[in-house]
């Protein structure tokens, strides 16, 4: 079980960076995040069956810009990305999910049956997927790697495949939530989720205004010797700034391969990590050769941040936001 957890954690870290490459971000680097297209959602003029959602037409393009035709009935859903699965669960659509990807299965969501078929999002069995006769299939930008459309056969069969590249900003995350909600006729619930997220983020922002002595932060998302982190134009950098701190890598863009010497030279006040595929990432950081003079190491200001909520760009980032805030400024954000 321990080995499975390590392999799962490493794969998630790699998928985070790979999805960025998949979506054509100019800041690409290997792990699970891409960039939101930010394109407006075109809408058809047909009225939805649900009277409560009549003012919210279903989209006719997905978040990648591709044309889609969403059927009236969306009661059978395949979701092949954990971040999208979580949003569908929060939209009360768990009962409609008939299959997932292997990473979503590994998370073990209690709202989903453990017996659901699970597919490799990078090598999907299209015949088995077609046999499920889903109304919708949700995928993320990670599946676009290599320029091959892994789901072309399913689209030719008339199955609606909806691509949602992972967003690189909080605004993009909220747009994704609204988009997914409109696809499944749950726009009211989607707006409720967004409003709750906004309220929580506003509290963080208000507290940040009281902080004048900004701490510098290094956040590691993959451990040495192949360390990865991020610069500007990423939602985690945005979170650090929202809290009232400064990312030591903010002068660079996107998801980054990290040179250890650069981190030491930047001398961060606080080090955060969400690495979950090694036994004790905090102790590993504390014991790194040559890092003894780093302020965060000297003061033991190193903290683990929940991997799931800090890796998946959806409404549940708020858990990571709160953990990061308390870790960096415990006095200001202690409840």
Short mmCIF file of C-alpha atoms in Angstrom, two decimals, residues 144-280:
data_model
loop_
_atom_site.label_atom_id
_atom_site.label_comp_id
_atom_site.label_asym_id
_atom_site.label_seq_id
_atom_site.Cartn_x
_atom_site.Cartn_y
_atom_site.Cartn_z
CA UNK A 144 -3.48 16.23 -25.62
CA UNK A 145 0.22 15.43 -25.22
CA UNK A 146 1.88 14.52 -28.51
CA UNK A 147 -0.81 16.18 -30.59
CA UNK A 148 -2.85 12.98 -30.91
CA UNK A 149 -6.56 13.10 -30.11
CA UNK A 150 -6.99 9.99 -27.96
CA UNK A 151 -10.76 10.36 -28.07
CA UNK A 152 -11.25 10.95 -31.81
CA UNK A 153 -12.99 7.58 -32.30
CA UNK A 154 -15.51 8.37 -29.57
CA UNK A 155 -16.25 11.78 -31.07
CA UNK A 156 -16.85 10.14 -34.45
CA UNK A 157 -19.39 7.88 -32.73
CA UNK A 158 -21.30 11.00 -31.69
CA UNK A 159 -20.28 10.89 -28.02
CA UNK A 160 -19.84 14.33 -26.49
CA UNK A 161 -16.22 14.63 -25.26
CA UNK A 162 -15.58 17.83 -23.29
CA UNK A 163 -12.00 19.06 -22.85
CA UNK A 164 -11.24 21.29 -19.84
CA UNK A 165 -7.54 22.22 -19.73
CA UNK A 166 -6.50 22.85 -16.14
CA UNK A 167 -6.53 26.55 -15.31
CA UNK A 168 -3.53 28.54 -14.19
CA UNK A 169 -5.42 31.23 -12.28
CA UNK A 170 -8.12 31.49 -9.64
CA UNK A 171 -10.33 33.34 -12.12
CA UNK A 172 -9.88 30.49 -14.58
CA UNK A 173 -10.77 27.94 -11.91
CA UNK A 174 -14.03 29.77 -11.25
CA UNK A 175 -14.77 29.86 -14.98
CA UNK A 176 -14.18 26.09 -15.12
CA UNK A 177 -16.64 25.51 -12.27
CA UNK A 178 -19.29 27.63 -13.99
CA UNK A 179 -18.66 25.86 -17.30
CA UNK A 180 -18.92 22.34 -15.84
CA UNK A 181 -22.09 23.33 -13.98
CA UNK A 182 -23.66 24.64 -17.19
CA UNK A 183 -22.81 21.39 -18.99
CA UNK A 184 -24.75 19.28 -16.48
CA UNK A 185 -27.63 21.69 -15.85
CA UNK A 186 -26.48 22.71 -12.38
CA UNK A 187 -25.62 26.38 -12.85
CA UNK A 188 -27.31 27.49 -9.64
CA UNK A 189 -25.23 25.05 -7.63
CA UNK A 190 -22.14 26.14 -9.54
CA UNK A 191 -22.72 29.78 -8.65
CA UNK A 192 -23.19 28.77 -5.02
CA UNK A 193 -19.83 26.98 -5.04
CA UNK A 194 -18.14 30.02 -6.60
CA UNK A 195 -19.76 32.39 -4.10
CA UNK A 196 -18.52 30.28 -1.20
CA UNK A 197 -15.01 30.21 -2.67
CA UNK A 198 -15.07 33.98 -3.18
CA UNK A 199 -16.18 34.55 0.42
CA UNK A 200 -13.34 32.42 1.80
CA UNK A 201 -10.75 34.07 -0.45
CA UNK A 202 -12.02 37.53 0.54
CA UNK A 203 -11.33 36.74 4.20
CA UNK A 204 -7.78 35.75 3.33
CA UNK A 205 -7.33 38.90 1.24
CA UNK A 206 -8.54 41.16 4.04
CA UNK A 207 -6.08 39.64 6.49
CA UNK A 208 -3.27 39.98 3.95
CA UNK A 209 -3.81 43.75 3.90
CA UNK A 210 -2.63 43.87 7.52
CA UNK A 211 0.72 42.24 6.68
CA UNK A 212 3.54 44.69 5.99
CA UNK A 213 6.62 42.50 6.47
CA UNK A 214 6.29 40.10 3.54
CA UNK A 215 7.97 36.71 3.88
CA UNK A 216 9.66 35.01 0.95
CA UNK A 217 8.49 31.49 0.07
CA UNK A 218 9.77 28.52 -1.89
CA UNK A 219 7.09 25.89 -2.70
CA UNK A 220 8.38 22.53 -3.93
CA UNK A 221 6.03 20.31 -5.93
CA UNK A 222 8.60 17.64 -6.86
CA UNK A 223 11.62 16.73 -4.76
CA UNK A 224 15.35 16.73 -5.51
CA UNK A 225 17.18 15.65 -7.53
CA UNK A 226 14.44 16.54 -10.03
CA UNK A 227 12.92 19.42 -8.12
CA UNK A 228 10.04 21.40 -9.58
CA UNK A 229 8.28 24.53 -8.47
CA UNK A 230 6.53 27.45 -10.16
CA UNK A 231 6.79 31.12 -11.00
CA UNK A 232 4.22 33.71 -12.02
CA UNK A 233 1.14 32.88 -14.13
CA UNK A 234 0.25 29.88 -11.98
CA UNK A 235 -2.59 29.62 -9.49
CA UNK A 236 -0.24 28.63 -6.65
CA UNK A 237 1.86 31.77 -7.19
CA UNK A 238 -1.37 33.75 -7.10
CA UNK A 239 -2.25 32.10 -3.80
CA UNK A 240 1.12 33.03 -2.26
CA UNK A 241 0.59 36.65 -3.27
CA UNK A 242 -3.02 36.60 -2.05
CA UNK A 243 -1.80 35.51 1.38
CA UNK A 244 0.61 38.46 1.50
CA UNK A 245 3.90 36.69 0.79
CA UNK A 246 6.38 36.59 -2.09
CA UNK A 247 7.37 33.62 -4.23
CA UNK A 248 11.16 33.53 -4.68
CA UNK A 249 10.61 32.34 -8.27
CA UNK A 250 7.99 34.94 -9.26
CA UNK A 251 10.37 36.56 -11.75
CA UNK A 252 10.11 33.41 -13.85
CA UNK A 253 6.94 32.08 -15.47
CA UNK A 254 5.01 28.84 -15.29
CA UNK A 255 5.99 25.48 -13.83
CA UNK A 256 9.74 25.21 -13.44
CA UNK A 257 12.62 22.82 -13.11
CA UNK A 258 14.54 24.14 -10.09
CA UNK A 259 18.27 24.60 -9.65
CA UNK A 260 19.13 23.93 -6.00
CA UNK A 261 21.81 26.64 -5.96
CA UNK A 262 19.22 29.22 -6.97
CA UNK A 263 16.95 28.35 -4.07
CA UNK A 264 19.83 28.58 -1.60
CA UNK A 265 20.88 31.94 -3.02
CA UNK A 266 17.31 33.28 -2.77
CA UNK A 267 17.32 32.31 0.94
CA UNK A 268 13.54 31.86 1.49
CA UNK A 269 11.99 32.61 4.88
CA UNK A 270 9.54 29.71 4.51
CA UNK A 271 9.61 26.48 2.51
CA UNK A 272 6.40 24.66 1.58
CA UNK A 273 6.12 21.23 -0.02
CA UNK A 274 3.24 19.09 -1.26
CA UNK A 275 5.49 16.18 -2.28
CA UNK A 276 3.77 12.97 -1.15
CA UNK A 277 5.76 10.25 -2.87
CA UNK A 278 8.71 10.21 -0.46
CA UNK A 279 8.53 9.11 3.17
CA UNK A 280 9.03 12.49 4.89
#
